[in-house]
Coordinates of C-alpha atoms in Angstrom, one line a residue:
X9 CA 27.4 -7.4 15.4
X10 CA 25.0 -4.6 14.4
X11 CA 23.1 -2.3 16.7
X12 CA 19.9 -2.9 14.7
X13 CA 19.0 -5.8 12.4
X14 CA 16.1 -5.1 9.9
X15 CA 14.3 -8.1 8.3
X16 CA 13.2 -7.1 4.8
X17 CA 14.3 -4.5 2.4
X18 CA 10.9 -3.3 1.3
X19 CA 10.2 0.5 1.7
X20 CA 9.2 0.2 5.3
X21 CA 12.4 -1.8 6.2
X22 CA 14.5 0.7 4.3
X23 CA 12.9 3.7 5.9
X24 CA 13.4 2.1 9.4
X25 CA 17.0 1.4 8.6
X26 CA 17.6 4.9 7.4
X27 CA 16.2 6.4 10.5
X28 CA 18.3 4.2 12.8
X29 CA 21.4 5.1 10.8
X30 CA 20.5 8.8 11.1
X31 CA 20.5 8.2 14.9
X32 CA 24.1 6.7 14.7
X33 CA 23.2 3.1 14.8
X34 CA 25.1 0.5 12.9
X35 CA 22.4 -1.2 10.8
X36 CA 22.2 -4.4 8.8
X37 CA 19.2 -5.2 6.5
X38 CA 18.6 -8.8 5.5
X39 CA 16.4 -9.4 2.4
X40 CA 15.2 -12.8 1.1
X41 CA 15.0 -11.8 -2.6
X42 CA 18.0 -11.2 -4.8
X43 CA 17.4 -7.4 -4.8
X44 CA 15.9 -4.8 -2.4
X45 CA 12.6 -3.1 -2.8
X46 CA 9.9 -5.4 -1.7
X47 CA 6.8 -4.3 -3.7
X48 CA 8.7 -1.2 -5.1
X49 CA 10.6 -2.7 -8.0
X50 CA 10.7 -2.3 -11.8
X51 CA 12.3 -4.3 -14.6
X52 CA 12.4 -4.9 -18.3
X53 CA 10.8 -8.3 -18.1
X54 CA 7.9 -7.6 -20.4
X55 CA 10.0 -6.2 -23.3
X56 CA 13.6 -5.1 -23.3
X57 CA 12.6 -1.7 -24.6
X58 CA 10.0 -1.1 -21.9
X59 CA 10.4 -0.4 -18.2
X60 CA 7.6 -2.1 -16.2
X61 CA 6.8 -1.7 -12.5
X62 CA 6.4 -5.2 -11.1
X63 CA 4.1 -4.3 -8.2
X64 CA 3.2 -0.8 -7.2
X65 CA 3.5 2.2 -9.6
X66 CA 1.7 5.4 -8.4
X67 CA 2.7 7.0 -5.1
X68 CA 0.3 9.6 -3.8
X69 CA 1.0 8.5 -0.2
X70 CA 4.7 8.8 -0.7
X71 CA 4.3 12.4 -2.0
X72 CA 2.2 13.3 1.0
X73 CA 4.3 11.4 3.6
X74 CA 6.2 13.6 6.0
X75 CA 8.3 10.5 6.7
X76 CA 9.7 10.2 3.2
X77 CA 9.8 14.0 2.9
X78 CA 12.1 14.2 5.8
X79 CA 14.5 11.7 4.1
X80 CA 15.0 14.2 1.2
X81 CA 15.3 11.4 -1.4
X82 CA 15.6 14.0 -4.1
X83 CA 19.1 14.5 -2.8
X84 CA 19.7 10.9 -3.8
X85 CA 18.5 11.4 -7.3
X86 CA 14.8 10.6 -7.0
X87 CA 12.5 12.5 -9.4
X88 CA 8.7 12.4 -9.7
X89 CA 6.7 12.4 -12.9
X90 CA 3.1 13.1 -13.5
X91 CA 0.6 12.3 -16.3
X92 CA -1.3 15.3 -17.7
X93 CA -4.4 14.1 -15.8
X94 CA -4.3 12.1 -12.6
X95 CA -7.2 9.7 -13.0
X96 CA -10.0 9.0 -15.4
X97 CA -13.2 6.9 -15.1
X98 CA -14.5 6.4 -18.6
X99 CA -18.0 4.9 -19.3
X100 CA -18.9 2.8 -22.3
X101 CA -21.1 5.6 -23.8
X102 CA -18.0 7.9 -24.1
X103 CA -18.5 10.0 -21.0
X104 CA -15.6 10.3 -18.7
X105 CA -15.0 11.6 -15.1
X106 CA -11.6 13.2 -14.9
X107 CA -9.6 14.0 -11.7
X108 CA -7.0 16.6 -12.5
X109 CA -4.5 18.4 -10.3
X110 CA -6.3 21.6 -11.2
X111 CA -9.4 21.4 -9.0
X112 CA -11.4 23.6 -11.4
X113 CA -10.8 21.1 -14.2
X114 CA -12.1 18.3 -11.9
X115 CA -15.1 20.3 -10.9
X116 CA -15.9 21.1 -14.5
X117 CA -15.7 17.4 -15.5
X118 CA -18.2 16.4 -12.8
X119 CA -20.5 19.3 -13.5
X120 CA -21.0 17.7 -16.9
X121 CA -22.6 14.7 -15.2
X122 CA -25.1 16.7 -13.1
X123 CA -25.5 20.5 -12.3
X124 CA -24.1 21.2 -8.9
X125 CA -21.7 18.3 -8.8
X126 CA -18.8 20.6 -9.5
X127 CA -19.6 22.7 -6.4
X128 CA -20.0 19.5 -4.4
X129 CA -16.5 18.5 -5.3
X130 CA -15.2 21.9 -4.4
X131 CA -16.9 21.5 -1.0
X132 CA -15.1 18.2 -0.4
X133 CA -11.9 19.9 -1.4
X134 CA -12.5 22.8 1.0
X135 CA -13.1 20.3 3.8
X136 CA -9.8 18.6 2.9
X137 CA -8.0 22.0 3.0
X138 CA -9.3 22.6 6.5
X139 CA -8.4 19.2 8.1
X140 CA -6.3 17.2 5.6
X141 CA -2.9 18.0 7.0
X142 CA -4.0 16.9 10.5
X143 CA -5.7 13.8 9.2
X144 CA -2.5 12.8 7.5
X145 CA -0.7 13.6 10.8
X146 CA -3.0 11.1 12.5
X147 CA -2.4 8.6 9.8
X148 CA 1.4 8.8 9.7
X149 CA 2.2 8.8 13.4
X150 CA 2.0 6.0 16.0
X151 CA -1.4 5.2 17.6
X152 CA -2.7 7.1 19.5
X153 CA -1.9 10.2 17.4
X154 CA -2.0 12.7 20.3
X155 CA -0.5 15.8 18.7
X156 CA -2.3 15.7 15.4
X157 CA -5.5 14.5 17.0
X158 CA -5.5 17.5 19.4
X159 CA -4.8 19.9 16.5
X160 CA -7.6 18.3 14.5
X161 CA -10.1 18.6 17.4
X162 CA -9.1 22.3 17.8
X163 CA -10.1 23.0 14.2
X164 CA -13.6 21.6 14.3
X165 CA -16.4 22.6 16.5
X166 CA -18.4 19.8 18.2
X167 CA -21.0 19.6 15.4
X168 CA -18.3 19.9 12.7
X169 CA -16.3 17.2 14.3
X170 CA -19.3 14.8 14.4
X171 CA -20.0 15.5 10.7
X172 CA -16.4 14.8 9.8
X173 CA -16.4 11.6 11.8
X174 CA -19.6 10.6 10.1
X175 CA -18.1 11.3 6.7
X176 CA -15.0 9.2 7.5
X177 CA -17.2 6.3 8.6
X178 CA -19.7 6.3 5.8
X179 CA -19.7 3.6 3.1
X180 CA -18.5 5.2 -0.1
X181 CA -21.8 4.4 -1.9
X182 CA -23.7 6.5 0.7
X183 CA -21.1 9.3 0.7
X184 CA -21.4 9.5 -3.1
X185 CA -25.2 9.5 -3.0
X186 CA -25.3 12.3 -0.4
X187 CA -22.8 14.5 -2.2
X188 CA -23.4 14.0 -5.9
X189 CA -26.4 13.8 -8.2
X190 CA -24.5 12.3 -11.1
X191 CA -22.4 9.2 -11.7
X192 CA -19.0 11.0 -12.1
X193 CA -18.3 12.0 -8.6
X194 CA -19.7 8.8 -7.2
X195 CA -17.4 6.8 -9.4
X196 CA -14.3 8.7 -8.5
X197 CA -14.9 8.2 -4.8
X198 CA -15.9 4.5 -5.1
X199 CA -13.1 3.6 -7.5
X200 CA -10.5 5.1 -5.1
X201 CA -12.1 3.2 -2.2
X202 CA -11.5 0.0 -4.2
X203 CA -7.8 0.7 -4.3
X204 CA -8.1 -1.1 -1.0
X205 CA -10.5 -4.0 -0.3
X206 CA -13.4 -1.7 0.6
X207 CA -16.6 -2.5 -1.1
X208 CA -19.1 0.3 -1.8
X209 CA -21.1 -0.7 1.2
X210 CA -18.1 -1.1 3.6
X211 CA -17.8 1.2 6.6
X212 CA -15.0 3.8 6.2
X213 CA -15.0 3.2 2.5
X214 CA -16.3 6.8 2.1
X215 CA -13.4 8.2 4.2
X216 CA -10.8 6.1 2.4
X217 CA -12.3 7.1 -1.0
X218 CA -12.3 10.8 -0.1
X219 CA -8.8 10.5 1.3
X220 CA -7.4 9.0 -1.9
X221 CA -9.3 11.4 -4.1
X222 CA -8.0 14.4 -2.2
X223 CA -4.5 13.1 -2.2
X224 CA -4.9 12.8 -6.0
X225 CA -6.3 16.3 -6.1
X226 CA -3.6 17.8 -4.0
X227 CA -0.5 15.7 -4.9
X228 CA -1.5 13.9 -8.0
X229 CA -0.6 10.2 -8.4
X230 CA 3.2 10.6 -9.1
X231 CA 5.5 8.0 -10.4
X232 CA 9.2 7.5 -9.9
X233 CA 10.9 8.7 -13.1
X234 CA 12.7 5.7 -14.7
X235 CA 10.7 3.1 -12.8
X236 CA 9.7 2.1 -9.3
X237 CA 13.1 0.8 -8.6
X238 CA 14.4 4.4 -8.6
X239 CA 12.6 5.0 -5.4
X240 CA 14.2 2.0 -3.8
X241 CA 17.6 2.9 -5.2
X242 CA 17.3 6.3 -3.6
X243 CA 16.6 4.7 -0.2
X244 CA 19.4 2.3 -0.6
X245 CA 21.9 5.0 -1.6
X246 CA 20.9 7.1 1.4
X247 CA 21.3 4.2 3.8
X248 CA 24.7 3.0 2.4
X249 CA 25.9 6.6 2.5
X250 CA 25.3 6.5 6.3
X251 CA 27.1 3.2 6.8
X252 CA 24.1 0.9 6.6
X253 CA 24.5 -2.6 4.9
X254 CA 22.0 -4.6 2.9
X255 CA 22.5 -8.3 2.3
X256 CA 20.2 -9.8 -0.4
X257 CA 19.5 -13.5 -0.8
X258 CA 19.4 -13.9 3.0
X259 CA 16.1 -15.5 4.2
X260 CA 15.6 -15.1 7.9
X261 CA 14.3 -18.3 9.5
X262 CA 14.2 -17.3 13.2
X263 CA 14.2 -14.4 15.5
X264 CA 16.6 -15.4 18.3
X265 CA 15.2 -14.7 21.8
X266 CA 17.4 -15.0 24.9
X267 CA 16.5 -13.9 28.4
X268 CA 13.1 -12.9 27.2
X269 CA 14.6 -10.4 24.7
X270 CA 15.2 -10.4 20.9
X271 CA 19.0 -10.5 20.4
X272 CA 19.3 -11.3 16.7
X273 CA 18.2 -13.5 13.9
X274 CA 19.2 -16.7 12.2
X275 CA 19.2 -17.2 8.4
X276 CA 18.5 -20.1 6.1
X277 CA 22.2 -20.4 5.4
X278 CA 22.9 -20.9 9.1
X279 CA 24.3 -17.4 9.7
X280 CA 23.6 -15.9 13.1
X281 CA 23.3 -12.1 13.0
X282 CA 23.3 -10.5 16.4
X283 CA 21.6 -7.3 17.3
X284 CA 22.9 -5.2 20.2
X285 CA 19.8 -3.1 20.5
X286 CA 16.8 -4.2 18.4
X287 CA 15.4 -6.3 15.6
X288 CA 12.8 -4.7 13.3
X289 CA 10.7 -6.9 11.1
X290 CA 9.3 -5.6 7.8
X291 CA 7.4 -8.9 7.7
X292 CA 3.7 -9.9 7.5
X293 CA 2.3 -10.3 11.0
X294 CA 1.3 -14.0 10.7
X295 CA 4.8 -14.9 9.4
X296 CA 6.6 -13.0 12.2
X297 CA 4.5 -14.5 15.0
X298 CA 3.8 -18.0 13.8
X299 CA 7.1 -18.8 11.9
X300 CA 9.9 -16.6 13.0
X301 CA 9.3 -16.3 16.8
X302 CA 8.8 -19.5 18.8
X303 CA 5.4 -19.8 20.4
X304 CA 6.9 -20.1 23.9
X305 CA 7.9 -16.4 23.7
X306 CA 4.4 -15.1 22.8
X307 CA 1.0 -14.8 24.6
X308 CA -1.4 -17.5 23.7
X309 CA -4.1 -14.9 23.1
X310 CA -2.0 -13.2 20.3
X311 CA -1.6 -16.5 18.5
X312 CA -5.3 -17.3 18.9
X313 CA -6.2 -13.9 17.5
X314 CA -3.9 -14.3 14.5
X315 CA -5.5 -17.7 13.8
X316 CA -9.1 -16.7 14.3
X317 CA -9.4 -13.0 13.5
X318 CA -6.5 -11.8 11.3
X319 CA -7.9 -11.2 7.8
X320 CA -5.9 -10.7 4.6
X321 CA -7.0 -8.3 2.0
X322 CA -8.2 -9.3 -1.4
X323 CA -5.8 -11.2 -3.7
X324 CA -4.5 -9.4 -6.7
X325 CA -4.2 -10.5 -10.3
X326 CA -2.1 -8.3 -12.6
X327 CA -1.1 -8.1 -16.3
X328 CA 1.7 -6.0 -17.7
X329 CA 1.7 -5.0 -21.4
X330 CA 4.1 -3.6 -23.9
X331 CA 1.8 -1.8 -26.3
X332 CA 2.7 -0.6 -29.8
X333 CA 0.6 2.5 -29.4
X334 CA -1.6 4.3 -26.8
X335 CA -4.7 2.6 -25.5
X336 CA -7.5 3.5 -28.0
X337 CA -10.1 4.6 -25.4
X338 CA -13.6 5.4 -26.6
X339 CA -13.6 8.2 -24.1
X340 CA -10.8 10.5 -25.4
X341 CA -10.1 12.1 -22.0
X342 CA -8.9 8.8 -20.6
X343 CA -5.8 8.9 -22.8
X344 CA -4.2 11.7 -20.8
X345 CA -4.6 10.0 -17.4
X346 CA -2.0 8.0 -15.6
X347 CA -4.6 5.9 -13.8
X348 CA -7.8 4.7 -15.3
X349 CA -10.7 2.9 -13.5
X350 CA -12.9 0.6 -15.4
X351 CA -16.5 -0.1 -14.1
X352 CA -19.8 0.7 -15.7
X353 CA -21.4 2.0 -12.4
X354 CA -21.3 1.9 -8.7
X355 CA -23.7 -1.0 -8.9
X356 CA -21.1 -2.7 -11.1
X357 CA -18.6 -2.2 -8.3
X358 CA -21.0 -3.6 -5.7
X359 CA -21.6 -6.7 -7.9
X360 CA -17.8 -7.2 -8.3
X361 CA -17.2 -6.9 -4.5
X362 CA -20.2 -9.2 -3.8
X363 CA -18.7 -11.9 -6.0
X364 CA -15.4 -11.7 -4.2
X365 CA -17.2 -11.8 -0.8
X366 CA -18.9 -15.1 -1.9
X367 CA -15.5 -16.4 -3.0
X368 CA -16.2 -16.3 -6.7
X369 CA -13.8 -15.0 -9.3
X370 CA -15.6 -11.9 -10.9
X371 CA -16.9 -12.4 -14.4
X372 CA -16.6 -8.6 -15.2
X373 CA -13.6 -7.5 -13.1
X374 CA -13.1 -4.0 -11.9
X375 CA -9.8 -3.0 -13.4
X376 CA -7.3 -0.4 -12.3
X377 CA -5.2 0.5 -15.3
X378 CA -1.8 2.2 -15.3
X379 CA -0.5 4.1 -18.4
X380 CA 3.1 4.5 -17.4
X381 CA 4.6 6.1 -20.5
X382 CA 1.8 8.7 -20.2
X383 CA 3.1 9.5 -16.7
X384 CA 6.8 9.1 -17.5
X385 CA 8.0 9.2 -21.1
X386 CA 11.2 7.4 -20.2
X387 CA 9.3 4.1 -19.7
X388 CA 9.1 3.1 -23.4
X389 CA 9.9 4.3 -27.0
X390 CA 8.0 7.3 -28.3
X391 CA 4.6 6.4 -29.6
X392 CA 4.3 3.3 -27.5
X393 CA 2.8 2.6 -24.0
X394 CA 4.1 0.7 -21.0
X395 CA 0.8 -0.3 -19.4
X396 CA -0.7 -2.6 -16.8
X397 CA -4.0 -3.5 -15.2
X398 CA -4.8 -5.3 -12.0
X399 CA -8.0 -6.6 -10.5
X400 CA -8.9 -8.4 -7.3
X401 CA -10.0 -12.0 -6.7
X402 CA -10.8 -13.9 -3.6
X403 CA -8.1 -15.3 -1.3
X404 CA -9.9 -18.6 -1.2
X405 CA -11.9 -19.4 -4.4
X406 CA -15.1 -21.4 -4.2
X407 CA -16.2 -20.9 -7.8
X408 CA -15.9 -18.8 -11.0
X409 CA -18.7 -16.4 -11.9
X410 CA -17.3 -16.4 -15.4
X411 CA -17.1 -19.2 -18.0
X412 CA -13.6 -20.4 -17.4
X413 CA -13.9 -22.7 -14.4
X414 CA -11.0 -20.9 -12.5
X415 CA -10.4 -22.7 -9.3
X416 CA -7.5 -20.8 -7.8
X417 CA -4.8 -23.3 -8.7
X418 CA -3.5 -20.5 -11.0
X419 CA -1.9 -23.0 -13.4
X420 CA -1.0 -21.8 -16.9
X421 CA -4.6 -22.3 -18.2
X422 CA -6.2 -20.3 -15.4
X423 CA -3.6 -17.5 -15.7
X424 CA -4.2 -17.1 -19.4
X425 CA -8.0 -17.3 -19.0
X426 CA -8.0 -14.5 -16.3
X427 CA -5.6 -12.4 -18.4
X428 CA -7.9 -12.8 -21.4
X429 CA -10.8 -11.7 -19.1
X430 CA -9.0 -8.5 -18.2
X431 CA -8.1 -7.8 -21.8
X432 CA -11.8 -8.3 -22.7
X433 CA -12.6 -5.6 -20.1
X434 CA -10.1 -3.3 -21.7
X435 CA -11.7 -4.0 -25.1
X436 CA -15.1 -3.0 -23.7
X437 CA -13.8 0.5 -23.1
X438 CA -11.0 0.6 -25.8
X439 CA -12.0 -1.3 -28.9
X440 CA -8.8 -2.4 -30.8
X441 CA -6.7 -2.6 -27.6
X442 CA -5.7 -6.2 -28.2
X443 CA -4.3 -5.3 -31.7
X444 CA -1.7 -3.1 -29.9
X445 CA -0.2 -5.7 -27.6
X446 CA 3.4 -6.4 -28.4
X447 CA 4.0 -8.6 -25.3
X448 CA 2.3 -9.3 -22.0
X449 CA 3.3 -10.7 -18.6
X450 CA 0.9 -12.3 -16.2
X451 CA 1.4 -11.9 -12.4
X452 CA -1.1 -14.3 -10.7
X453 CA -1.5 -14.2 -6.9
X454 CA 0.9 -17.1 -6.5
X455 CA 3.5 -15.3 -8.7
X456 CA 3.2 -12.2 -6.6
X457 CA 3.7 -14.2 -3.4
X458 CA 6.7 -16.0 -4.9
X459 CA 8.3 -12.6 -5.7
X460 CA 7.5 -11.1 -2.3
X461 CA 6.6 -13.4 0.6
X462 CA 4.8 -10.5 2.4
X463 CA 2.2 -10.6 -0.4
X464 CA 0.3 -13.6 0.9
X465 CA -1.9 -14.9 -1.8
X466 CA -1.4 -11.7 -3.7
X467 CA -2.6 -9.5 -0.8
X468 CA -0.9 -6.1 -1.2
X469 CA -1.9 -4.2 1.9
X470 CA -0.6 -6.5 4.7
X471 CA -4.1 -7.3 5.9
X472 CA -7.6 -5.9 5.2
X473 CA -8.2 -2.1 5.3
X474 CA -11.6 -2.7 6.9
X475 CA -12.3 -0.9 10.1
X476 CA -12.2 -4.0 12.3
X477 CA -8.4 -4.3 11.5
X478 CA -7.3 -0.7 11.8
X479 CA -5.6 1.4 14.6
X480 CA -5.8 -0.6 17.9
X481 CA -7.1 -3.6 16.0
X482 CA -4.1 -3.8 13.6
X483 CA -2.9 -6.5 13.2
X484 CA -5.0 -7.9 16.0
X485 CA -7.1 -6.4 18.9
X486 CA -5.0 -4.6 21.5
X487 CA -2.0 -3.9 19.4
X488 CA -1.8 -0.9 17.1
X489 CA 1.8 0.0 17.9
X490 CA 5.1 -1.4 16.6
X491 CA 6.1 -2.8 20.0
X492 CA 5.6 -6.6 20.2
X493 CA 5.3 -8.9 23.3
X494 CA 9.1 -9.7 22.8
X495 CA 11.2 -6.8 24.1
X496 CA 13.6 -5.5 21.5
X497 CA 11.4 -6.8 18.6
X498 CA 9.4 -4.3 16.6
X499 CA 6.8 -4.8 13.8
X500 CA 7.8 -2.6 10.9
X501 CA 5.6 -3.8 8.1
X502 CA 2.2 -2.7 6.6
X503 CA 0.6 -5.2 9.0
X504 CA 1.1 -2.5 11.6
X505 CA -0.7 0.8 11.9
X506 CA -1.4 2.7 9.6
X507 CA -1.3 -0.2 7.1
X508 CA -0.6 -0.5 3.4
X509 CA 0.7 2.0 0.8
X510 CA 4.2 3.3 0.1
X511 CA 4.6 6.0 2.7
X512 CA 7.1 4.5 5.2
X513 CA 5.0 5.1 8.3
X514 CA 5.1 1.6 9.8
X515 CA 8.9 1.5 9.3
X516 CA 9.3 5.0 10.8
X517 CA 7.1 4.1 13.8
X518 CA 9.1 1.0 14.5
X519 CA 12.4 2.9 14.3
X520 CA 11.2 5.6 16.7
X521 CA 9.9 2.9 19.1
X522 CA 13.3 1.1 18.9
X523 CA 15.2 4.3 19.6
X524 CA 12.9 5.1 22.6
X525 CA 13.2 1.5 23.9
X526 CA 17.0 1.7 23.7
X527 CA 17.1 5.0 25.6
X528 CA 14.8 3.7 28.3
X529 CA 16.8 0.5 28.7
X530 CA 20.0 2.5 28.9
X531 CA 18.6 4.8 31.6
X532 CA 17.3 1.9 33.6
X533 CA 20.6 0.0 33.4
X534 CA 22.5 3.1 34.4
X535 CA 20.3 3.7 37.4
X536 CA 20.6 0.0 38.4
X537 CA 24.4 0.1 38.2
X538 CA 24.5 3.3 40.3
X539 CA 22.4 1.7 43.0
X540 CA 24.5 -1.4 43.1
X541 CA 27.7 0.6 43.2
X542 CA 26.6 3.1 45.9
X543 CA 28.7 2.8 49.1
X544 CA 26.8 1.3 52.1
X545 CA 25.9 3.7 54.9
X546 CA 25.5 1.0 57.4
X547 CA 28.0 1.1 60.3

């Protein structure tokens, strides 16, 4: 019997397990897949000479996370690598907006689009310098973020606070139009907003685009040297060094509740794993509450909210490539960036998002491209490039805005057609790209879900990033914290505040809540025993 049982060995589950082990708990982690990591895994499945990240690749939130920083994963062998430039947004005419870790270089790039835009970027960077640390503190701590929130309020006067709140709530299109005269700065902000499922007209898109842009400016978009699995391996080594155990190939089918409290789990193999103190679930919220916990233990309103109001984020379609040479970008500056965004304009991004909103597969997909060898030369032989691109498609497809009649069955024909569409997009900005392809691997939404059950329909953020499903609305209204209606059971996945990204905050929040809950229960039990054992004073 373990003190704590963690369902899922993704980054949040492993962070939670490490924190419990640090507190002296005996911890067991159960993972459905044959290896740990969740969406932080790499392999050589595209080409034996190339390391490819299967899911996530760039980790600005990990670099900024005080949670991961406190675990000191560099002591476990983790090393970070950076491309010469962080991010590029090329245009078909050869112009290119470049985000560099040197803020002066970024500003100079944007000044080339319109006079004054360099200073506008520096203004946004100065604002980040004033409030960024406390904003991240609000992001990475349980809701409500009292300490960081008070520090943030102390730094801004009433008017400054209102302006900051407005900036955070603005759609990214509006923020770009207010701040920049040229396309470069607008595209950097809007492209970063679309790392989530936030269209240019979505509320808080401006705040998210600014946040991601400033993380890129401050921390870069680092990669784990040797592949994403090296980040997972560091978490696993740390946990096992503190006595924690991980069992892979163990699918949890039930959270066992007795006496109104979670007391363990049951697996598909019939194994019952008891938990003395807590069960922590790095599991998508709908799966936890509609499949793993019996309805009799949950409020009817929670189940109704999940059925009616829980919203997944966009589906993801990804292609990995082994390239015989670097991507032949028309815009030369794109060749030095780890991440490249492909869209002709903000209007192009709006059109893309509108097609998804109307449940159509976009005909000209916005592509996020990763040049992994550029960021980490260990990924492939010298002179080659380990690359990928992903785009978004609807969760439920009504039609295809393109010519291929994609229905969402994602059979072989549809997968090949969509991969060809992404490659055509690459050719638009890098003529001759296809001639450099040695091998490719297609990861359709159904493939991603098969490799990681949390990625429902290829959704990578555990639920929409939109404002109606954040903080106290995540995963459903009235929640926002890792505690669940079942005592001893804690939600530790990206379905909980603060949401998606590799930063470990949901796992850390769940671990802290479990530790607090155990202390409270122990104190109450001790007091109750003392009262029952007190000698009677009656004569």
